[in-house]
PDB file of C-alpha atoms and ligand atoms in Angstrom:
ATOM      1  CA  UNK R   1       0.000   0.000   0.000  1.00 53.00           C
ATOM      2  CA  UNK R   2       1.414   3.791  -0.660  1.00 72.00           C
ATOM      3  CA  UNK R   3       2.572   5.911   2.214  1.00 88.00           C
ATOM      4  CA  UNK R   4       1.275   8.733   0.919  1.00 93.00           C
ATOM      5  CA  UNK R   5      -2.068   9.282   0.823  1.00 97.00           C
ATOM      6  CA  UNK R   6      -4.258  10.223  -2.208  1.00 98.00           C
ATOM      7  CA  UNK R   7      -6.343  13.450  -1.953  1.00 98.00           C
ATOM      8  CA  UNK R   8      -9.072  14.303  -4.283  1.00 98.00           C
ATOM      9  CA  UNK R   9     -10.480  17.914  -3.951  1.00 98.00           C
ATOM     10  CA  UNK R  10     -13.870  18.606  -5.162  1.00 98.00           C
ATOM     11  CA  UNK R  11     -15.284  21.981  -5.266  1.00 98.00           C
ATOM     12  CA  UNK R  12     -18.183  24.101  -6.537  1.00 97.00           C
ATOM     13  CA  UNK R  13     -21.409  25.807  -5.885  1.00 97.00           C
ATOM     14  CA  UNK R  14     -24.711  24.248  -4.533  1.00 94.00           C
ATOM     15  CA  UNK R  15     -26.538  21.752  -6.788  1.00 94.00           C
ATOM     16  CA  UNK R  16     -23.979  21.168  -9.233  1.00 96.00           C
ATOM     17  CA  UNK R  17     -23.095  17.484  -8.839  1.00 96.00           C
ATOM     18  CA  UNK R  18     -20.135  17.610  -6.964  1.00 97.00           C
ATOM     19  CA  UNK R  19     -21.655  15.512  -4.200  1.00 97.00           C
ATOM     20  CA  UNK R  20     -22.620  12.369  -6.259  1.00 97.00           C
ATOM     21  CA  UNK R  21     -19.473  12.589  -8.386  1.00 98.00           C
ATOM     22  CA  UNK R  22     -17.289  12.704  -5.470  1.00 98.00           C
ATOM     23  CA  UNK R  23     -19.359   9.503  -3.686  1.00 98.00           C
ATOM     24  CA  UNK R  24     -19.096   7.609  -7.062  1.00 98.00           C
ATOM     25  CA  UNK R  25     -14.697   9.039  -7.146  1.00 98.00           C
ATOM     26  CA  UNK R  26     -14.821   7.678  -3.366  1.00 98.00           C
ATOM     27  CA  UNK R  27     -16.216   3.817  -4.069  1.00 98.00           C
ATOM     28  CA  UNK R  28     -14.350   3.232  -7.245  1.00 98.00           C
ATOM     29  CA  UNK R  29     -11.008   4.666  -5.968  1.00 98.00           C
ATOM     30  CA  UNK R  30     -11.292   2.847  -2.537  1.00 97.00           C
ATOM     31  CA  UNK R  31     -11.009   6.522  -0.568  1.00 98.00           C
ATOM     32  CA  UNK R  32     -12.933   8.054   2.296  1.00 97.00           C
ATOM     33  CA  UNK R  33     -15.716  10.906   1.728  1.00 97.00           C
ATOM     34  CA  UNK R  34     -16.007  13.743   3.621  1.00 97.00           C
ATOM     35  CA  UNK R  35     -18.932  16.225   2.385  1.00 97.00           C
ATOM     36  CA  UNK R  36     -17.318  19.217   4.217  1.00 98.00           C
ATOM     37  CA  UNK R  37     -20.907  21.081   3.353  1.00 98.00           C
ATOM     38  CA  UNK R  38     -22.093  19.105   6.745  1.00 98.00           C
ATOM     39  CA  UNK R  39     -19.538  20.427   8.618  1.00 98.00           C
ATOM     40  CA  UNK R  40     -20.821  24.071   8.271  1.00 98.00           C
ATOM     41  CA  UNK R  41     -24.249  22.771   8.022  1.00 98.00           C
ATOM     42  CA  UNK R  42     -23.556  21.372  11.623  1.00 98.00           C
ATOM     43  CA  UNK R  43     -22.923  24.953  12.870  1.00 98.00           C
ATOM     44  CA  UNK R  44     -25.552  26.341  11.287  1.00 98.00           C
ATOM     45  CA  UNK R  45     -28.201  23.641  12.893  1.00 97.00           C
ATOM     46  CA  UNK R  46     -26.737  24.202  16.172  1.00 96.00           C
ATOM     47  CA  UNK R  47     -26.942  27.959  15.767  1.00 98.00           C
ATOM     48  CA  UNK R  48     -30.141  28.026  15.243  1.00 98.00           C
ATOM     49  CA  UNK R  49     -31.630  24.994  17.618  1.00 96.00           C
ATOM     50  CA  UNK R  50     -30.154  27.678  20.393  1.00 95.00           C
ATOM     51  CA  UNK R  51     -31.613  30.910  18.566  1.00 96.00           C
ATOM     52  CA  UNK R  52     -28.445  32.270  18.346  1.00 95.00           C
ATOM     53  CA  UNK R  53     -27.219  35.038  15.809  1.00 97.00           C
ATOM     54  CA  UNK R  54     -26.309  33.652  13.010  1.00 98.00           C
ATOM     55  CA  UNK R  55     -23.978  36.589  12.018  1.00 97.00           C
ATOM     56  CA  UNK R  56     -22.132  36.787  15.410  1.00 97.00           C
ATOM     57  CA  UNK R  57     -18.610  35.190  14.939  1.00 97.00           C
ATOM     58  CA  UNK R  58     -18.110  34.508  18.294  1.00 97.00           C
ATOM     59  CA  UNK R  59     -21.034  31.992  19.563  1.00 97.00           C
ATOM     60  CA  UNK R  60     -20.614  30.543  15.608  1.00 98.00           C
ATOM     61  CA  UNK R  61     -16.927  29.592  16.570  1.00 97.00           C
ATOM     62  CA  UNK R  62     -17.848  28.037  19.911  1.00 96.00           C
ATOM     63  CA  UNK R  63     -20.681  25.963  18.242  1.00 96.00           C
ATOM     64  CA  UNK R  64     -17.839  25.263  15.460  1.00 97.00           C
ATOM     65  CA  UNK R  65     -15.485  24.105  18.449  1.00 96.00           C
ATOM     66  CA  UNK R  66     -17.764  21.843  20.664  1.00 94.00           C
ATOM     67  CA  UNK R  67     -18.903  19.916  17.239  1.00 92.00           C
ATOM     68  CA  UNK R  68     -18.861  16.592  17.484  1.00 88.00           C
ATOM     69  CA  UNK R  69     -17.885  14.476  14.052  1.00 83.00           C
ATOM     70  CA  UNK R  70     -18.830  11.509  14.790  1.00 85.00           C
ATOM     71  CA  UNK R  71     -22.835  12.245  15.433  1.00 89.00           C
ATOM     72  CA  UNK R  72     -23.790  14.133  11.863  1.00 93.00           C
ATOM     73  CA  UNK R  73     -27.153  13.208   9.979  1.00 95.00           C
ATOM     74  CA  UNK R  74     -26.840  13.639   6.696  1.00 95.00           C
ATOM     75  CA  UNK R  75     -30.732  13.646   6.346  1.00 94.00           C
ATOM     76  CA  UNK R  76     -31.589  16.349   9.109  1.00 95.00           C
ATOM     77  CA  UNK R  77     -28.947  18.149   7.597  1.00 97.00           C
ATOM     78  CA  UNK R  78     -29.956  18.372   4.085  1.00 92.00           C
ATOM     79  CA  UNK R  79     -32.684  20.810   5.320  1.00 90.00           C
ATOM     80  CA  UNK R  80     -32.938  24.125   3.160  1.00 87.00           C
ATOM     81  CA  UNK R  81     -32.946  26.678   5.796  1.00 92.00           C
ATOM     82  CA  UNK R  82     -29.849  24.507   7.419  1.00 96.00           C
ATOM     83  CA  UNK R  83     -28.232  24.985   4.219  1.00 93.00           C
ATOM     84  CA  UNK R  84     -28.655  28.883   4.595  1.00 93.00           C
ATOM     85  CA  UNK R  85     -27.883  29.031   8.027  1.00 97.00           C
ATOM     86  CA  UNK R  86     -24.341  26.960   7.220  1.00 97.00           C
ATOM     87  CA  UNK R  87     -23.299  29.355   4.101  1.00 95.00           C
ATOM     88  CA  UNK R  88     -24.157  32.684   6.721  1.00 96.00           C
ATOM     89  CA  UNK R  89     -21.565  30.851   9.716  1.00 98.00           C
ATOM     90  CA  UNK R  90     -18.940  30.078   6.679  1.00 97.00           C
ATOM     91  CA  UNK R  91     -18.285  33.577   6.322  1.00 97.00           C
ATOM     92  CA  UNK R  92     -16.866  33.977   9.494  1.00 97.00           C
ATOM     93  CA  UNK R  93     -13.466  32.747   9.528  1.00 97.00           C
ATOM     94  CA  UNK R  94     -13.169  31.712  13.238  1.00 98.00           C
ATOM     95  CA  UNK R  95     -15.267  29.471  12.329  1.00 98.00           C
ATOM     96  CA  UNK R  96     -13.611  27.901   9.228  1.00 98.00           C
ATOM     97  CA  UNK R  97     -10.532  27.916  11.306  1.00 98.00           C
ATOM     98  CA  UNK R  98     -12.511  25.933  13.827  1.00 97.00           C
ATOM     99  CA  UNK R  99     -12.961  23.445  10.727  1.00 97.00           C
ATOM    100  CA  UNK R 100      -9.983  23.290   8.989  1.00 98.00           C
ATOM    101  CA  UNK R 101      -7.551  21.048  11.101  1.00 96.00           C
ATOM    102  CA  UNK R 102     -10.338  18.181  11.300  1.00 95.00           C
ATOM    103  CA  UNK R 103     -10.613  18.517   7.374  1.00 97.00           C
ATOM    104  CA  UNK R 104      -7.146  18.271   6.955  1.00 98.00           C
ATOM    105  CA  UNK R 105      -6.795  14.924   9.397  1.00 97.00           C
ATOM    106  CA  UNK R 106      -9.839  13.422   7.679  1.00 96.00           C
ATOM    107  CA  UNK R 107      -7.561  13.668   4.195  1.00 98.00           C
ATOM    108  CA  UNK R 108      -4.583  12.537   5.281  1.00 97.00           C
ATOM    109  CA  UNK R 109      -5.403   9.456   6.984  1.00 96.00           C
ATOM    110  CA  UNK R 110      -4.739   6.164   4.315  1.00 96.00           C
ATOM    111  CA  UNK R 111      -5.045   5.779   2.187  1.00 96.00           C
ATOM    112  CA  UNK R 112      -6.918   9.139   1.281  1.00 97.00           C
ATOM    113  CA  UNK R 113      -9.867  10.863   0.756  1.00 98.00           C
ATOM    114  CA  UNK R 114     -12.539  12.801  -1.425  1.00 98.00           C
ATOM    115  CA  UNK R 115     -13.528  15.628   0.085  1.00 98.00           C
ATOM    116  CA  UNK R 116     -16.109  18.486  -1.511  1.00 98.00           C
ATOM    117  CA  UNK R 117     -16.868  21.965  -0.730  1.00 98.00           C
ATOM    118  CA  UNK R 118     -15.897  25.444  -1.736  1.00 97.00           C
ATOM    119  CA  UNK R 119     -12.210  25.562  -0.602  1.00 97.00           C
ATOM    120  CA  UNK R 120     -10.869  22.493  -0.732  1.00 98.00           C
ATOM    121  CA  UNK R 121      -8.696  22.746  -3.700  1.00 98.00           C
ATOM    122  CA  UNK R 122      -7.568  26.222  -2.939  1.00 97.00           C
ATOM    123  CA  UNK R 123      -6.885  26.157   1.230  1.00 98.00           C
ATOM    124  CA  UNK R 124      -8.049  22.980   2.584  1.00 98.00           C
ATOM    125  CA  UNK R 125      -6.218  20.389   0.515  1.00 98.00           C
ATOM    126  CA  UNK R 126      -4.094  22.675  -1.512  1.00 98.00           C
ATOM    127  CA  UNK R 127      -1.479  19.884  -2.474  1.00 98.00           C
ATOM    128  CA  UNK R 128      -3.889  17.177  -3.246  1.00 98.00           C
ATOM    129  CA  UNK R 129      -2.999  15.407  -5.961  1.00 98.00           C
ATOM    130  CA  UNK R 130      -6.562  15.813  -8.147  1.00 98.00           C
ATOM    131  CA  UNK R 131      -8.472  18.544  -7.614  1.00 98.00           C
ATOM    132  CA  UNK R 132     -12.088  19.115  -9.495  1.00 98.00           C
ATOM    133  CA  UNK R 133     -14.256  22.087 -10.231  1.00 98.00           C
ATOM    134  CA  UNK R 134     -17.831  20.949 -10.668  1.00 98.00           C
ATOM    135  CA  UNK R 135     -20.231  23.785 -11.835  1.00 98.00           C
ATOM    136  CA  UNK R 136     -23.426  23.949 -13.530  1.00 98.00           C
ATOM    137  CA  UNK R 137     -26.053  26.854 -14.745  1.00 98.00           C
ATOM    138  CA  UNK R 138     -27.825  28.623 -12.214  1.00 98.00           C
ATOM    139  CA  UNK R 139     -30.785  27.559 -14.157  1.00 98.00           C
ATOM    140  CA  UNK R 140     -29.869  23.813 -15.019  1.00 98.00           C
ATOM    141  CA  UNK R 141     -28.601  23.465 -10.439  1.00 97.00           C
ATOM    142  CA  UNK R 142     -32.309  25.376  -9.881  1.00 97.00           C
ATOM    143  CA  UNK R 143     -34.041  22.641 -12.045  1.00 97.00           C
ATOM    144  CA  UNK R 144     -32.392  19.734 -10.366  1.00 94.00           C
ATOM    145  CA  UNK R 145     -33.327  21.194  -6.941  1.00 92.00           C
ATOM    146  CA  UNK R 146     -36.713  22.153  -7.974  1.00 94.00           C
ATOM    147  CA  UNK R 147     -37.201  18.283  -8.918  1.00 94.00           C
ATOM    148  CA  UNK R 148     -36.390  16.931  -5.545  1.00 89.00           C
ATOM    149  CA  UNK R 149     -37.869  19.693  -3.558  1.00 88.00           C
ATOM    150  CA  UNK R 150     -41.251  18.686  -5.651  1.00 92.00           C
ATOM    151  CA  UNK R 151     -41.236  15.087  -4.216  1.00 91.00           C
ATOM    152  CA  UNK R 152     -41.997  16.788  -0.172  1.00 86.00           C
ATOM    153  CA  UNK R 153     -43.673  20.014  -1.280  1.00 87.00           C
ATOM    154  CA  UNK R 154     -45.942  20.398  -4.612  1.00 91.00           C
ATOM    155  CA  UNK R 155     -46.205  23.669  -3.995  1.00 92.00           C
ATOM    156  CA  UNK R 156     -42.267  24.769  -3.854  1.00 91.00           C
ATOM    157  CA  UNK R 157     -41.523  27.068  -7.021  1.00 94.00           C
ATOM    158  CA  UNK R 158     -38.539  26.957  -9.032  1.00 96.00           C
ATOM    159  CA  UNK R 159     -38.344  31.055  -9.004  1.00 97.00           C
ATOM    160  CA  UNK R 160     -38.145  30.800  -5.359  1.00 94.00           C
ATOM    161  CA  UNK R 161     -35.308  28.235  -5.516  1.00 94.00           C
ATOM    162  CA  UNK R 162     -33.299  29.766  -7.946  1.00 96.00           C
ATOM    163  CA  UNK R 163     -33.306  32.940  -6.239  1.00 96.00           C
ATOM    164  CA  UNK R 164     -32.282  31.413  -3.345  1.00 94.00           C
ATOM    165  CA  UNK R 165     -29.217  29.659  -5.156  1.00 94.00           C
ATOM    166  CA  UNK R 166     -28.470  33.105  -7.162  1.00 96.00           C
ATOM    167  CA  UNK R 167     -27.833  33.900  -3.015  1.00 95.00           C
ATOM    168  CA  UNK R 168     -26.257  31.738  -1.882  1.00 94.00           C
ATOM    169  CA  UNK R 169     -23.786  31.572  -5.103  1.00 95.00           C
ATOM    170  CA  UNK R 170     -22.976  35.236  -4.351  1.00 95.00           C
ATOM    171  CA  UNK R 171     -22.622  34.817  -0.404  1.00 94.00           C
ATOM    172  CA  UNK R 172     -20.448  31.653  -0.941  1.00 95.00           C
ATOM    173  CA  UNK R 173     -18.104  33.144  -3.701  1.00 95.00           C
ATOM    174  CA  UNK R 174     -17.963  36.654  -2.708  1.00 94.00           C
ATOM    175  CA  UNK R 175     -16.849  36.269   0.929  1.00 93.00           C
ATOM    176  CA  UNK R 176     -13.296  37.485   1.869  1.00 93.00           C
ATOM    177  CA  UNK R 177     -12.164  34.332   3.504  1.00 93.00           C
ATOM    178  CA  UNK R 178     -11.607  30.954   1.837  1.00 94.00           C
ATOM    179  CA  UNK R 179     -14.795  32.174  -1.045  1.00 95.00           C
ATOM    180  CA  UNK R 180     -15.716  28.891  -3.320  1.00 95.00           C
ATOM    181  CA  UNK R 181     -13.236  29.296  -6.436  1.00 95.00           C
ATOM    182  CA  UNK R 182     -11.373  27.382  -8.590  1.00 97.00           C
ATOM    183  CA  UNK R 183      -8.186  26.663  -8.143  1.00 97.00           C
ATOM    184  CA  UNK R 184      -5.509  27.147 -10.663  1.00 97.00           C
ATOM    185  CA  UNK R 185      -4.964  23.290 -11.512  1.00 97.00           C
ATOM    186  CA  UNK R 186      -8.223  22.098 -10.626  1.00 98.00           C
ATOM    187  CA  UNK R 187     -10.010  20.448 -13.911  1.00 98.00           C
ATOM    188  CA  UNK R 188     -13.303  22.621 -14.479  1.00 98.00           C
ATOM    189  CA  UNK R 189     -16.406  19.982 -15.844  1.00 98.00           C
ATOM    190  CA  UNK R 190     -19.726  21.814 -16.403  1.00 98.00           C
ATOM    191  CA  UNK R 191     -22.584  18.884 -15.539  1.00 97.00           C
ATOM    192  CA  UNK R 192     -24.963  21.544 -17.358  1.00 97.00           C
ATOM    193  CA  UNK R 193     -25.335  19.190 -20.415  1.00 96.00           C
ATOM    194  CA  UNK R 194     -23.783  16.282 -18.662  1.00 96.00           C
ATOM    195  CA  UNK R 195     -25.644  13.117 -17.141  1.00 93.00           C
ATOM    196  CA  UNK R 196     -24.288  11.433 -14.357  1.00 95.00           C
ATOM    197  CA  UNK R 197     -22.532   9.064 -16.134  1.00 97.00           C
ATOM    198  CA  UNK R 198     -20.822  11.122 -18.345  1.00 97.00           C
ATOM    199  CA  UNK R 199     -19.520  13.486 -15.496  1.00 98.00           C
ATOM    200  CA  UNK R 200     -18.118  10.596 -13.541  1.00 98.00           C
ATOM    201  CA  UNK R 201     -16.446   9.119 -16.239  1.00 98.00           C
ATOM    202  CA  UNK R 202     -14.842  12.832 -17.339  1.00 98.00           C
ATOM    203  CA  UNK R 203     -13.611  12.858 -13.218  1.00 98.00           C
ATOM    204  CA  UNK R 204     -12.658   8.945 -13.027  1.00 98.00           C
ATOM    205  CA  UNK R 205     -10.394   9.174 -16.215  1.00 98.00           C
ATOM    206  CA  UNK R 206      -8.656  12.813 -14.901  1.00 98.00           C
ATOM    207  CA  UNK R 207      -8.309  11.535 -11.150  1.00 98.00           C
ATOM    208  CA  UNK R 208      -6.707   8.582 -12.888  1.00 98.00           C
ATOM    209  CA  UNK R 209      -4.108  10.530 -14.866  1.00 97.00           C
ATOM    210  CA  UNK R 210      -2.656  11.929 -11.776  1.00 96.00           C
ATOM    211  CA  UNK R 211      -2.229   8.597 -10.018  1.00 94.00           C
ATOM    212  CA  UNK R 212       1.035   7.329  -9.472  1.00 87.00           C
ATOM    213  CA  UNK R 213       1.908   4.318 -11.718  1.00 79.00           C
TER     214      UNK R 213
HETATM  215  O1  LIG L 301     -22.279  21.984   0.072  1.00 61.45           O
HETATM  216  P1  LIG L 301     -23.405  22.426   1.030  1.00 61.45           P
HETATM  217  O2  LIG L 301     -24.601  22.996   0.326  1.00 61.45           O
HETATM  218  O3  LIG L 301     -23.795  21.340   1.972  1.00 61.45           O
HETATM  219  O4  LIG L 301     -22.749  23.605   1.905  1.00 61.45           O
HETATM  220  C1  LIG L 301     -23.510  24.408   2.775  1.00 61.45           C
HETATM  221  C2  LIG L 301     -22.808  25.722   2.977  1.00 61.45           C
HETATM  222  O5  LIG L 301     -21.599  25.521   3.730  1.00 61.45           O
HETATM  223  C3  LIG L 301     -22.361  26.439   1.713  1.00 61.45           C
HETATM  224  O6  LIG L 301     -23.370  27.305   1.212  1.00 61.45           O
HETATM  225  C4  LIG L 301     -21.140  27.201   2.136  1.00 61.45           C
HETATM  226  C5  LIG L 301     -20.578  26.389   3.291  1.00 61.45           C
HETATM  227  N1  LIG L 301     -19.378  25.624   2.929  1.00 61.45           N
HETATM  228  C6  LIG L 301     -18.182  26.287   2.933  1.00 61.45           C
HETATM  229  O7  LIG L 301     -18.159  27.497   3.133  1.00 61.45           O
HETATM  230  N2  LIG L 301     -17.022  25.625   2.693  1.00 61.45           N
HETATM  231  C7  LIG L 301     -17.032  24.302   2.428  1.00 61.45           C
HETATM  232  N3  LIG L 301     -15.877  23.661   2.210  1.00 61.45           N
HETATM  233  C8  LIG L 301     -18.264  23.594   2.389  1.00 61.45           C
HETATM  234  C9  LIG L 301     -19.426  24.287   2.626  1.00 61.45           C
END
């Protein structure tokens, strides 16, 4: 087995595929998956189970401090307003320094990991040896929200989502600290026009070029 361990970064915005493909990289590459997303979401849950201010950098880094790893739920956590509530707490960056060391253990235990988010290529991870951009249109990430918010709620409209997105795009992106960007050697794939399929194998055949022989 190597000594070194194999890092694949994965970033980009909200609804743009990066999850799947990096759960797909994760199984066929025999690496560990961190969704980083849950990390923040985790703050933001706890933030707001105590009614706390979500802009206040302070109580954010506490709750970012006392979190415990080992108890997320993915499913509670894929809430909408959690997802809000996690990209308001990212901006502060007590609280992504709060993050970062467990983040960087998770990826270099062996044999490696996948890990996705905003800033893994660029301050995270930033010598992992493949590191993805995963984007989408606003409109084509809206659509593929708007199907699976339709399956709990009828009523949700796609305007409403999209806005929301359009937001959270700008919050995510535009804050000073650790924004979501692209990092200089990360490969960009656009899933706008792309099935599943077709964006894992584009990611399984680059991840594989930069595997040692
Ligand atoms: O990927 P997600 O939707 O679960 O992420 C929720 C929010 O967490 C996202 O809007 C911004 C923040 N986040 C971050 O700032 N950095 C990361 N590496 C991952 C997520």
């Amino acid at each position: 087995m190597a000594d070194t361990p194999f890092i694949i970064a994965v970033d980009g915005p909200a609804a743009s595929g990066k999850g799947t493909v990096s759960k797909l990289l994760a199984d066929h590459f025999g690496l560990r998956h961190l969704d980083t997303g849950l990390l923040y979401r985790a703050v933001g849950a706890a933030m707001l189970e105590r009614n706390g201010n979500l802009d206040d950098p302070a109580a954010s880094e506490g709750v970012a401090h006392a979190l415990d790893l080992t108890t997320l739920d993915p499913d509670h956590l894929a809430q909408h307003h959690i997802g809000e509530a996690a990209s308001k707490v990212a901006v502060h960056p007590p609280v992504r320094s709060a993050l970062l060391q467990a983040q960087r253990d998770f990826a270099s235990t062996l044999p490696g990991a996948v890990l996705d988010g905003r800033d893994i290529g660029t301050v995270v991870c930033p010598d992992a040896q493949a590191k993805l951009f995963i984007t989408a249109s606003l409109e084509a990430r809206a659509g593929r929200r708007h199907a699976q918010a339709v399956r709990k709620d009828p009523s949700v409209s796609l305007d409403a989502i999209q806005a929301d997105l359009a937001k959270r795009d700008e919050r995510d992106a535009g804050r000073a600290n650790a924004p979501l960007a692209r990092a200089d050697d990360a490969l960009l794939l656009d899933t706008t026009n792309l099935g599943i399929d077709a964006a894992f194998e584009a990611a399984r055949a680059f991840v594989a070029s930069r595997m040692p022989t």
